[in-house]
Short mmCIF file of C-alpha atoms in Angstrom, two decimals:
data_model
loop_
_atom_site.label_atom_id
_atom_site.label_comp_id
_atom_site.label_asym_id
_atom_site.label_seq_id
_atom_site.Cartn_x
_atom_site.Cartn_y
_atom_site.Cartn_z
CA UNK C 19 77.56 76.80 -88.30
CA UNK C 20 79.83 75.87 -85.08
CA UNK C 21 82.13 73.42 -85.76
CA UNK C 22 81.37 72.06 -82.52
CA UNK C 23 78.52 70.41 -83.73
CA UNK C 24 79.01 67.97 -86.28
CA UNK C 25 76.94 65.78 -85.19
CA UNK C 26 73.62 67.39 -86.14
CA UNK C 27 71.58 66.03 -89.18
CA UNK C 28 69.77 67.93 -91.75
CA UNK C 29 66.92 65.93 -93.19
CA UNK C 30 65.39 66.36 -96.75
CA UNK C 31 62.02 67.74 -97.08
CA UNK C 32 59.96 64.98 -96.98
CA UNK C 33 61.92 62.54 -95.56
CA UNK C 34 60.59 59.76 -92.96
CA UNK C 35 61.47 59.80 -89.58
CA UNK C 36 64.10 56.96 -89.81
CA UNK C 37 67.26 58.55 -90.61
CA UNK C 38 69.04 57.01 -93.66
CA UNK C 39 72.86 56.69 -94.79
CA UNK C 40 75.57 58.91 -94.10
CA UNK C 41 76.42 62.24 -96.42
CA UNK C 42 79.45 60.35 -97.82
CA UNK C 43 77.67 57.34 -98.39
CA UNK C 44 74.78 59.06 -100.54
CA UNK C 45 77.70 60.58 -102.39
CA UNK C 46 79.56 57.05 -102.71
CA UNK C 47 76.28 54.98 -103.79
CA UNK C 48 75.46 57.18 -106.82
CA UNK C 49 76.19 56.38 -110.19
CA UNK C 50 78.16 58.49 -112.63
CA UNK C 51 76.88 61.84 -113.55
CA UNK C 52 77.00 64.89 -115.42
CA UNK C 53 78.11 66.51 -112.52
CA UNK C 54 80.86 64.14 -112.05
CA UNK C 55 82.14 64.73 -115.45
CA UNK C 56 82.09 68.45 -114.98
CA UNK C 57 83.86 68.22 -111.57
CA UNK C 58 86.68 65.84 -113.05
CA UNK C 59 86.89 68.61 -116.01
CA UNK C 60 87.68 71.08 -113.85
CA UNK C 61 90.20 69.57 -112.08
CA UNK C 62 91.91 68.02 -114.87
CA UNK C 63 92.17 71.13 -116.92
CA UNK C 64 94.05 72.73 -114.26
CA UNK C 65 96.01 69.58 -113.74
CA UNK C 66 97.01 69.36 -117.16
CA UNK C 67 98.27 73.14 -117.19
CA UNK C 68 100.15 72.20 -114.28
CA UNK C 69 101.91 69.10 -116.70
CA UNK C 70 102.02 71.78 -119.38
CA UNK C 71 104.14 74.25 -116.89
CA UNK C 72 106.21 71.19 -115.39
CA UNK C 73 107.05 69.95 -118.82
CA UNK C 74 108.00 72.97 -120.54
CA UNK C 75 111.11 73.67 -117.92
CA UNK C 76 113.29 70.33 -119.90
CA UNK C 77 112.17 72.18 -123.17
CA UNK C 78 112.88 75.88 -122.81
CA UNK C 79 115.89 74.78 -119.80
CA UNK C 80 117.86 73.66 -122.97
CA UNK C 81 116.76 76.82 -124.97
CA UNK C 82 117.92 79.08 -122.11
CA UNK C 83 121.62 76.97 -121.40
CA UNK C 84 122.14 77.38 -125.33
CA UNK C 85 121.26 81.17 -125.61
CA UNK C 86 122.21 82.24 -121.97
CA UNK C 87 125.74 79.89 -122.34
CA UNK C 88 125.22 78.40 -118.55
CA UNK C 89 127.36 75.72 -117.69
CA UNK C 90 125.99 72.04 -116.83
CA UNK C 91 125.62 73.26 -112.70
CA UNK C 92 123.23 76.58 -113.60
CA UNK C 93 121.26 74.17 -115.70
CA UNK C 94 120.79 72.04 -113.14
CA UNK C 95 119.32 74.34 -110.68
CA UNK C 96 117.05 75.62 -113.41
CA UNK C 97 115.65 72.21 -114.02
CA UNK C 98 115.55 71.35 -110.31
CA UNK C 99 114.70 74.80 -108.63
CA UNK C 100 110.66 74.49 -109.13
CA UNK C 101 111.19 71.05 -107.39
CA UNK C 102 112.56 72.97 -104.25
CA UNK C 103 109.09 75.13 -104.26
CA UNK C 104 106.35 72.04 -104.98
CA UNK C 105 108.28 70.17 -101.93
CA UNK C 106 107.05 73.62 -99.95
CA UNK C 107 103.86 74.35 -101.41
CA UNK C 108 102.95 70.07 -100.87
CA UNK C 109 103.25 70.46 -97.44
CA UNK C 110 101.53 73.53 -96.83
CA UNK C 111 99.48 73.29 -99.40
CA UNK C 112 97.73 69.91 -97.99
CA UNK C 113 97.26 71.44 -94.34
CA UNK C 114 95.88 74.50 -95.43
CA UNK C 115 92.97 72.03 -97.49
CA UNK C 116 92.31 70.45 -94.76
CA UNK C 117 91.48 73.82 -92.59
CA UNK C 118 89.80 75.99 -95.63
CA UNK C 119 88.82 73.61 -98.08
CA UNK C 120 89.77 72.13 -101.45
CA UNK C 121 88.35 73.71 -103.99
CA UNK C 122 89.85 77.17 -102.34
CA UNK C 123 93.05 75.71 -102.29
CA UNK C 124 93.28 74.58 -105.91
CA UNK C 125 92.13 77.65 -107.22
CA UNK C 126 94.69 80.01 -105.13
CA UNK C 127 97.43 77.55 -105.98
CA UNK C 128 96.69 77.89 -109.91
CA UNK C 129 96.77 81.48 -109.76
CA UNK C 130 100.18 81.54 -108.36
CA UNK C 131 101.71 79.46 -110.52
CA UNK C 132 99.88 80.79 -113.33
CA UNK C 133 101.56 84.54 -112.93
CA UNK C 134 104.64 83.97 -111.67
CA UNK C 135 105.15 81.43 -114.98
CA UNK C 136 104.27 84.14 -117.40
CA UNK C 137 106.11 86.65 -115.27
CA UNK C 138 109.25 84.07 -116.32
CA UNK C 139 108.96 85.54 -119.89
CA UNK C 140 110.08 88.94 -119.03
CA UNK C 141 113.19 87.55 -117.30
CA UNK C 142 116.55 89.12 -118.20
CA UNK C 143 118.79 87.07 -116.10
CA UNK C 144 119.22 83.80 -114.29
CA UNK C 145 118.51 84.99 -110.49
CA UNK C 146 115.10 86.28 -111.32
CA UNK C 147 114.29 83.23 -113.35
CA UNK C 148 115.37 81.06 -110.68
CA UNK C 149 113.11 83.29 -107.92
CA UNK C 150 110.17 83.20 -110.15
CA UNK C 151 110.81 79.31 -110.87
CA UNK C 152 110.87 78.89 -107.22
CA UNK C 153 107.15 80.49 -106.84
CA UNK C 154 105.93 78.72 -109.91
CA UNK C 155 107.07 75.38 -107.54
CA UNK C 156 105.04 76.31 -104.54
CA UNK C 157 101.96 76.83 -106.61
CA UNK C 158 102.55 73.73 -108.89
CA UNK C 159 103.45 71.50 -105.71
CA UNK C 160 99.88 72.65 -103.34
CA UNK C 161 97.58 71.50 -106.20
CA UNK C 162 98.38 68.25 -107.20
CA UNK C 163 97.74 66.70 -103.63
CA UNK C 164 94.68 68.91 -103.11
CA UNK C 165 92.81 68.36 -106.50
CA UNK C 166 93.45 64.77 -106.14
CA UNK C 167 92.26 64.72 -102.82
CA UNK C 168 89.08 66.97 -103.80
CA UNK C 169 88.23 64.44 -107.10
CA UNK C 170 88.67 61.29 -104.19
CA UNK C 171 86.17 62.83 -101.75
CA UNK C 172 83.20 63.75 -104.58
CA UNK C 173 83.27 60.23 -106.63
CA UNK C 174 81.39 57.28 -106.67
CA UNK C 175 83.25 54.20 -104.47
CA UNK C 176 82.97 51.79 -106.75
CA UNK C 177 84.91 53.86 -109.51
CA UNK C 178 86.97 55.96 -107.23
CA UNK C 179 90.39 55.07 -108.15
CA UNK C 180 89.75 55.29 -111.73
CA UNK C 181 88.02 58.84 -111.43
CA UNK C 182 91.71 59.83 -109.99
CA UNK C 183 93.89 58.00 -112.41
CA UNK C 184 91.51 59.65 -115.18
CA UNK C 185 92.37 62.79 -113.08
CA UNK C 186 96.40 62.13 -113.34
CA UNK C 187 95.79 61.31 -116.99
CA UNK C 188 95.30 64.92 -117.68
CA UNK C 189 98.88 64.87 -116.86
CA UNK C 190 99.87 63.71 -120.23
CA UNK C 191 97.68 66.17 -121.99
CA UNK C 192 99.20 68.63 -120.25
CA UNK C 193 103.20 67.12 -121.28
CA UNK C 194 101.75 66.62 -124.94
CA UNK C 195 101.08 70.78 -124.67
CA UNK C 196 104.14 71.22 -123.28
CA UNK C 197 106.07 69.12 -126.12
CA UNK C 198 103.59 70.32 -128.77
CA UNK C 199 105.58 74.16 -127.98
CA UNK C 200 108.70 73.44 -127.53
CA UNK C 201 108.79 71.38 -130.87
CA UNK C 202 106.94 73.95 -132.99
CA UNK C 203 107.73 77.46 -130.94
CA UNK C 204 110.78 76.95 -128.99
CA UNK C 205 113.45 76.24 -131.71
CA UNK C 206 111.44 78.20 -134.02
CA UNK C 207 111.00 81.92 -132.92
CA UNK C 208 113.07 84.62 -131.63
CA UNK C 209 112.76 84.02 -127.90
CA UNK C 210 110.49 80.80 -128.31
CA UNK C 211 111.05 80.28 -124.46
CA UNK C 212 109.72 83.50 -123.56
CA UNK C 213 106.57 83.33 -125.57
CA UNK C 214 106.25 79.34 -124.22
CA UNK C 215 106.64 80.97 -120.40
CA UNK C 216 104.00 83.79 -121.55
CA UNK C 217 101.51 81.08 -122.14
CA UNK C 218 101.21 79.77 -118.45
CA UNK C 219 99.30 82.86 -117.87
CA UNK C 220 96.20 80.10 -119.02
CA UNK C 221 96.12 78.83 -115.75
CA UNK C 222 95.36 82.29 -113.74
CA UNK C 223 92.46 83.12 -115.97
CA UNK C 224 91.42 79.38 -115.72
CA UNK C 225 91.59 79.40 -111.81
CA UNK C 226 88.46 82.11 -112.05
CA UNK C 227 86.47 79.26 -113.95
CA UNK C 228 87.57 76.42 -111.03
CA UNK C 229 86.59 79.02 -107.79
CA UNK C 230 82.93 79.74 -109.32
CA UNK C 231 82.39 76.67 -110.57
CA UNK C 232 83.48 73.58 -108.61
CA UNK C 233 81.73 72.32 -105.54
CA UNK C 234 83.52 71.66 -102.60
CA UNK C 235 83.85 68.46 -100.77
CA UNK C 236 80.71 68.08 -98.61
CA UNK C 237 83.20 65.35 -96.24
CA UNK C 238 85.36 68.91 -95.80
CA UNK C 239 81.70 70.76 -95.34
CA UNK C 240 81.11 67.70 -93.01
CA UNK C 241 83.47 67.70 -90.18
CA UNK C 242 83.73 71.24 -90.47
CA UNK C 243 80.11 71.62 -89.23
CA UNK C 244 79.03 73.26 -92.24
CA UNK C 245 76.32 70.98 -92.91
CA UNK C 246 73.80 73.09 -94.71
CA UNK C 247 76.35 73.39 -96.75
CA UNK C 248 77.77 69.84 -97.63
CA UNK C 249 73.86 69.28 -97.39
CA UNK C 250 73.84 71.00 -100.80
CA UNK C 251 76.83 69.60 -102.52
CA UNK C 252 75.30 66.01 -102.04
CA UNK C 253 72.15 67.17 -103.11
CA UNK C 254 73.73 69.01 -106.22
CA UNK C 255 75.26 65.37 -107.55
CA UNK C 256 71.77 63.40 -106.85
CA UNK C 257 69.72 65.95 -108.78
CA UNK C 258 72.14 65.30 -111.62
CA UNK C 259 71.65 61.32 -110.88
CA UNK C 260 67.97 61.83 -111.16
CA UNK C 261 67.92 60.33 -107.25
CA UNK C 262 65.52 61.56 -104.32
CA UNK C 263 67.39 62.83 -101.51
CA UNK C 264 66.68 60.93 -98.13
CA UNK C 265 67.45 62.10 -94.41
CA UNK C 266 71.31 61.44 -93.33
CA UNK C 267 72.31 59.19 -90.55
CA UNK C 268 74.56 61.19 -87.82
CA UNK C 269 77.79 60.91 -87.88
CA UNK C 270 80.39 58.90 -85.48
CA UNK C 271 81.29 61.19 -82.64
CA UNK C 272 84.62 59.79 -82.38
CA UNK C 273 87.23 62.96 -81.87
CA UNK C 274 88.89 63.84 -85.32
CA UNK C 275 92.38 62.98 -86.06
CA UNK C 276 94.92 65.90 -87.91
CA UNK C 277 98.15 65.70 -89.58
CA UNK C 278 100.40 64.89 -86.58
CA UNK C 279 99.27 61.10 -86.08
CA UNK C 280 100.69 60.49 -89.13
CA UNK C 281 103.11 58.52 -87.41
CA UNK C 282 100.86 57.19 -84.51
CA UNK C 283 100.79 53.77 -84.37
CA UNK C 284 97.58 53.22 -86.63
CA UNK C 285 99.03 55.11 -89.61
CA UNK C 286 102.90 55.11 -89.16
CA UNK C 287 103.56 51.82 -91.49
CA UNK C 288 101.45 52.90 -94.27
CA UNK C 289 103.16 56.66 -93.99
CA UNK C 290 106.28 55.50 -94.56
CA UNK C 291 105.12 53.22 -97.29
CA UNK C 292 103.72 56.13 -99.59
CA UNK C 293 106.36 58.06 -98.41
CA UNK C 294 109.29 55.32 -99.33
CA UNK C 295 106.96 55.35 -102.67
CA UNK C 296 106.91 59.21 -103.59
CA UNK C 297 110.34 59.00 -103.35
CA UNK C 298 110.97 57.03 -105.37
CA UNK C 299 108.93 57.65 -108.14
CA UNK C 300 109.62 61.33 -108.29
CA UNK C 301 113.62 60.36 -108.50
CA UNK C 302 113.12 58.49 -111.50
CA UNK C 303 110.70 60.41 -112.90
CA UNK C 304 112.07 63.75 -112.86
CA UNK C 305 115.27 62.24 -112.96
CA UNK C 306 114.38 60.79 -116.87
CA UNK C 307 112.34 63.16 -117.86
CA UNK C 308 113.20 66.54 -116.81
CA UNK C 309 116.58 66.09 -118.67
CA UNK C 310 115.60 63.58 -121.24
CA UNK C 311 115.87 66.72 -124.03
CA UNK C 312 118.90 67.49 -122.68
CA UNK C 313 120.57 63.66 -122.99
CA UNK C 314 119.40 63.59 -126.53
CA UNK C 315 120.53 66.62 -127.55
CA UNK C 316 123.80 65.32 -125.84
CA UNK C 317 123.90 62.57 -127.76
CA UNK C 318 124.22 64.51 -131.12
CA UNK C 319 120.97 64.44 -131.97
CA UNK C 320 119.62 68.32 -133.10
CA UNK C 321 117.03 70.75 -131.01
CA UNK C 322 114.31 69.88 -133.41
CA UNK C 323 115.18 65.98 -132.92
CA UNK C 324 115.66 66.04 -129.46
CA UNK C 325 112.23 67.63 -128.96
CA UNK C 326 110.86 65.94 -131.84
CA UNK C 327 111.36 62.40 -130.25
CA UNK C 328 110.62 63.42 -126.77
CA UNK C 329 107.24 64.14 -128.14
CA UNK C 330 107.11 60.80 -129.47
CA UNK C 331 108.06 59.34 -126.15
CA UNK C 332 105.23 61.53 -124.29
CA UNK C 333 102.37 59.82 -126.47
CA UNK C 334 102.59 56.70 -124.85
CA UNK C 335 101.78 58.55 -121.45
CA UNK C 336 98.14 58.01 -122.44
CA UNK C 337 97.18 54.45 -122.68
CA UNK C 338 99.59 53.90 -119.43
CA UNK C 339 96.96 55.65 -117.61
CA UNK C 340 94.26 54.36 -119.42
CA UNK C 341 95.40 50.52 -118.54
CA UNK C 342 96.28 51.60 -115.00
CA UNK C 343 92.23 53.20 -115.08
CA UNK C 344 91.08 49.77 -115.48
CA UNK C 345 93.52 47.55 -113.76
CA UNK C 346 93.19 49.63 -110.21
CA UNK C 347 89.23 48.67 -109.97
CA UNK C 348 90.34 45.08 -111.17
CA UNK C 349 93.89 44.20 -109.70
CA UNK C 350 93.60 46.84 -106.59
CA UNK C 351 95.79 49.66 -106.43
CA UNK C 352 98.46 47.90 -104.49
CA UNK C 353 98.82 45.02 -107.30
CA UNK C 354 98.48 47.43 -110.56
CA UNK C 355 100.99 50.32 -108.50
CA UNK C 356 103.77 47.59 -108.01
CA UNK C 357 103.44 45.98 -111.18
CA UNK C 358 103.71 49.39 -113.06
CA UNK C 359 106.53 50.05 -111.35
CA UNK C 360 108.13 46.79 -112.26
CA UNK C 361 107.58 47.54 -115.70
CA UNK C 362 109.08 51.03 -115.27
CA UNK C 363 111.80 49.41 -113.90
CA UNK C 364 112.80 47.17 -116.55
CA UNK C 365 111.94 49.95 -119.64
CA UNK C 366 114.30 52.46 -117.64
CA UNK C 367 117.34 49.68 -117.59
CA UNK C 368 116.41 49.35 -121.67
CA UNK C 369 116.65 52.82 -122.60
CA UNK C 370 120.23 53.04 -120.41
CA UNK C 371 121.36 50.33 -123.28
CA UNK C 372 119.54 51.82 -126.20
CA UNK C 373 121.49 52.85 -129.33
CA UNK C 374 119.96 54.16 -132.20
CA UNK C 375 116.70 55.96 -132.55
CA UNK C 376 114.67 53.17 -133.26
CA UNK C 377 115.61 51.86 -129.95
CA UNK C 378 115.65 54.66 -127.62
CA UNK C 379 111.82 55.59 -128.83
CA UNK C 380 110.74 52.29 -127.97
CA UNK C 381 112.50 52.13 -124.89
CA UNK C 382 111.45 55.56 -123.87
CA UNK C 383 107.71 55.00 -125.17
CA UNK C 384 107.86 51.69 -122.60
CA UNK C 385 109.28 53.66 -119.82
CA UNK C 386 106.60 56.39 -120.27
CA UNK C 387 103.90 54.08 -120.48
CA UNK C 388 104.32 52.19 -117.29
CA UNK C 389 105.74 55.40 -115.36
CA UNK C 390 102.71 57.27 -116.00
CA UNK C 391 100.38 54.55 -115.37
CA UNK C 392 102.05 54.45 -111.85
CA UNK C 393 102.15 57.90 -111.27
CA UNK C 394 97.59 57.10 -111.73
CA UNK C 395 98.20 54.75 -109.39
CA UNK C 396 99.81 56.30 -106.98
CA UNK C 397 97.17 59.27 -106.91
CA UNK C 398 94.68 57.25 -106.77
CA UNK C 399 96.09 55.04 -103.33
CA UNK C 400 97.61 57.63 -101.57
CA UNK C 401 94.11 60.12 -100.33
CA UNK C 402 92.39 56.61 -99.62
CA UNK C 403 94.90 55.88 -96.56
CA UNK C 404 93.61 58.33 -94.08
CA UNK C 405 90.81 59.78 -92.80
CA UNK C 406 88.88 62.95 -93.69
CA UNK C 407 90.28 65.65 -91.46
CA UNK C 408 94.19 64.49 -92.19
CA UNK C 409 93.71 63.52 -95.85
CA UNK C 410 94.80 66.56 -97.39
CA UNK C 411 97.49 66.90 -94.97
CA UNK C 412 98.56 63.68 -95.14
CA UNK C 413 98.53 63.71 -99.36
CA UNK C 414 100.52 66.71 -99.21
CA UNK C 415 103.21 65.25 -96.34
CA UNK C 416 104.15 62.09 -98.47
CA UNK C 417 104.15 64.51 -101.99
CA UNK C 418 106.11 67.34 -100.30
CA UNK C 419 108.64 64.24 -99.16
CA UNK C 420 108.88 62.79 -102.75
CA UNK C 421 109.54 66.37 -103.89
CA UNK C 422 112.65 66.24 -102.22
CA UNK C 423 114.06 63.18 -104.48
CA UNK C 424 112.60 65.60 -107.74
CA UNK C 425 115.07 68.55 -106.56
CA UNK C 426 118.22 65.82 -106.12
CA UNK C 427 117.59 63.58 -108.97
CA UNK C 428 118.06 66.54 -111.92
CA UNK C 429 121.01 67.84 -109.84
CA UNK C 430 122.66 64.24 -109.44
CA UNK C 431 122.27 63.60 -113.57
CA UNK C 432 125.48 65.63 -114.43
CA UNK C 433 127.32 63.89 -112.24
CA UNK C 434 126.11 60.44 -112.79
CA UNK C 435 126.53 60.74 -116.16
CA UNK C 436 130.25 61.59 -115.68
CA UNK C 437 130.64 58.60 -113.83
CA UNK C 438 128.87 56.18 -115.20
CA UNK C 439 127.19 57.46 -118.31
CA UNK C 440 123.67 56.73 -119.50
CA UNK C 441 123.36 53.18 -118.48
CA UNK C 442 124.14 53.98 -115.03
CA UNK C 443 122.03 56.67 -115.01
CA UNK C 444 119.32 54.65 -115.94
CA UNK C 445 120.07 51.70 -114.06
CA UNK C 446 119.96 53.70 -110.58
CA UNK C 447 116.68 54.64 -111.83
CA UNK C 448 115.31 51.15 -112.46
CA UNK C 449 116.85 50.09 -109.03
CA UNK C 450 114.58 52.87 -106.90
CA UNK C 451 111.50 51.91 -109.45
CA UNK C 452 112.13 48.43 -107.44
CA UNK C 453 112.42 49.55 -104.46
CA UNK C 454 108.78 51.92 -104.99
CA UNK C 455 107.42 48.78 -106.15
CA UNK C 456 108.47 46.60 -102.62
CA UNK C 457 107.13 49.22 -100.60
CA UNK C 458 104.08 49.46 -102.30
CA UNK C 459 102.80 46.03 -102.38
CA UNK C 460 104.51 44.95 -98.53
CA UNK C 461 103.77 48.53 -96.70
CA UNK C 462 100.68 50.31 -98.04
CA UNK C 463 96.59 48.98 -97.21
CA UNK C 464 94.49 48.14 -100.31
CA UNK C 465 91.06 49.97 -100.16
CA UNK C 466 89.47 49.43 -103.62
CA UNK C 467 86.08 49.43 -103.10
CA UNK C 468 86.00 50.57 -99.15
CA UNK C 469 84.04 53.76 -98.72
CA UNK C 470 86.21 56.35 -97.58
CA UNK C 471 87.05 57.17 -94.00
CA UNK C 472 85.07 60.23 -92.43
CA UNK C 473 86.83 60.59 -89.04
#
């Protein structure tokens, strides 16, 4: 089918003469259905192994500085190299979904990460580990944009932000995994971090289950004039709704817009708010939590305690999203996205004065719960700001920028630390959580509710 023609409409059998709504709007106007839960599934499992990957370099980093004896700069680059690759893959990663498709994307992105993290375990020396870690990046930094992007385009409007936050959410799953082995296999077997690297082979073998068995995004289908085609997908999710399939309006003509109008004059305010916004959020993130092992362990507290209450501190990853779920249908995800990141503000400045266990697990449980629940947030705002045929592009742009501030912020710790020690470590952090949160709710367009934009 010519993409040339986009314009053409494919009625259902039996349909009246009087076209109807729009392919996206059928898809937007249905309830939730099996096939949405399958679709979100999909996604999330691979999302979660992506968590699983991300989260297991602060637990096996440590392992490998102890064993390998690298000094405080190699461990820095091992923590922040993978960052260096997901600020590549982002980028690319988003234009290359918006030219062959989503689902094709996510499944191609999973497979490289996938191999080249169990191809880690057979590492002998820091170069190759770095290389690999490098790959693993790219991979890991294409998928998140993309899946989140796909999961956007196939769900209902009135529950679209929460699909995506429910989405993110398998983020935590994925960090429990990851803090599940290196608590019980890292400190605890001969070469624990090889046989915790071995294990991100999952996501290759899982990538075979996400190519066959996801539909693609029939808005992709749409404007790339495959309209048999997205003609199916839409009629895939209203046979699972139990709905009749009706005749689809034609689309507005109007020429498409692509990745460089993303600062035109229509879009350049809200791309450097999400940009402004992914910066800061990854600094503070990855910042904390990529050496948050490490500080422990620094702190005199053992390998098996230091992993032990980072696990802790993950489990309150899961009602963060689950509160930022409901509050981005209620609030808007302007409102609940600054307010989380208020509150991560304010929990980061607590653990920088912690003493004590006690204290730093209740400081650290705080800052995980509202940084997570703006991490939902911020998934969940960022594909709703442009249109169809610069979405992915545009997703991947502002994560590819806020993977810069995730390959600085590990490097920066040592020497933060040496300066100023943990609470001004933590209070830089809680400063650029309030600057995320001013750019948020003064720069970026609230769209709860709006159907998405086709053009």
């Amino acid at each position: 089918m010519s993409p040339s023609r986009p314009d053409r409409t494919v009625a259902a059998p039996g349909a009246g003469s009087r076209p109807g709504p729009t392919r996206p709007e059928r898809m937007g106007r249905l309830p939730y259905t099996p096939e949405h839960t399958r679709m979100l599934f999909g996604s999330g499992m691979g999302w979660a192994l992506d968590a699983m990957d991300v989260g297991l370099i602060s637990f096996v980093g440590l392992a490998i500085t102890n064993e390998w004896g690298l000094d405080k700069t190699q461990q820095a680059w091992l923590l922040s190299i993978g960052f260096v690759g997901m600020m590549l893959g982002a980028t690319v990663g988003g234009m290359l979904s918006d030219r062959y498709g989503r689902r094709t994307v996510f499944a191609l992105t999973l497979v490289i990460y996938g191999l080249a993290t169990g191809a880690s375990a057979l590492t002998t020396g820091l170069a190759a580990l770095l290389l690999l870690r490098f790959v693993v990046g790219i991979g890991l930094g294409a998928e998140l944009p993309v899946a989140s992007t796909l999961v956007s385009e196939l769900s209902p409007t009135r529950i679209r932000g929460r699909m995506v936050i429910i989405l993110e959410a398998f983020w935590a799953v994925g960090w429990l995994l990851a803090a599940l082995i290196g608590f019980f296999i890292v400190p605890n077997f001969d070469n624990g971090w090889r046989i915790a690297f071995a294990l991100g082979v999952i996501p290759a073998i899982w990538a075979i289950v996400i190519r066959w068995g996801m539909p693609e995004s029939p808005l992709f289908l749409e404007r790339r004039g495959r309209l048999e085609e997205a003609e199916m997908v839409v009629r895939r999710f209203e046979k699972s709704a139990g709905i009749e399939p009706v005749e689809s309006r034609e689309l507005d003509p109007s020429p498409p817009r692509t990745a460089g109008q993303l600062w035109s004059a229509p879009y350049r305010v809200r791309t450097a708010g999400i940009w402004m916004v992914w910066f800061c959020v990854n600094f503070s993130y990855y910042g904390a939590f990529i050496w948050l092992p490490s500080l422990l362990y620094a702190q005199g507290y053992d390998l098996v305690k230091s992993f032990g209450y980072t696990l802790i501190i993950t489990l309150a990853q899961l009602p963060g999203y689950a509160l930022a779920a409901y509050l981005v249908e209620v609030w808007g995800r302007r409102l609940t996205l600054a307010s989380f990141l208020v509150g991560s503000a304010a929990s980061a400045m607590l653990f920088g004065l912690a003493n004590g266990p006690t204290q730093i697990i209740a400081a650290g449980m705080a800052l995980s719960f509202f940084n997570l629940g703006a991490w939902g947030a911020l998934y969940a705002v960022t594909p709703e700001i442009y249109p169809t045929t610069m979405r992915g592009s545009g997703a991947g742009a502002a994560a590819g920028f806020g993977r810069i501030a995730s390959i600085i912020a590990p490097l920066s710790v040592p020497a933060i630390l040496a300066l100023w020690g943990n609470v001004g470590l933590f209070g830089i952090f809680g400063v650029t959580f309030l600057v995320g949160a001013v750019a948020a709710y003064l720069l970026l367009p609230e769209h709860a509710g709006d159907a998405l934009d086709l053009t």
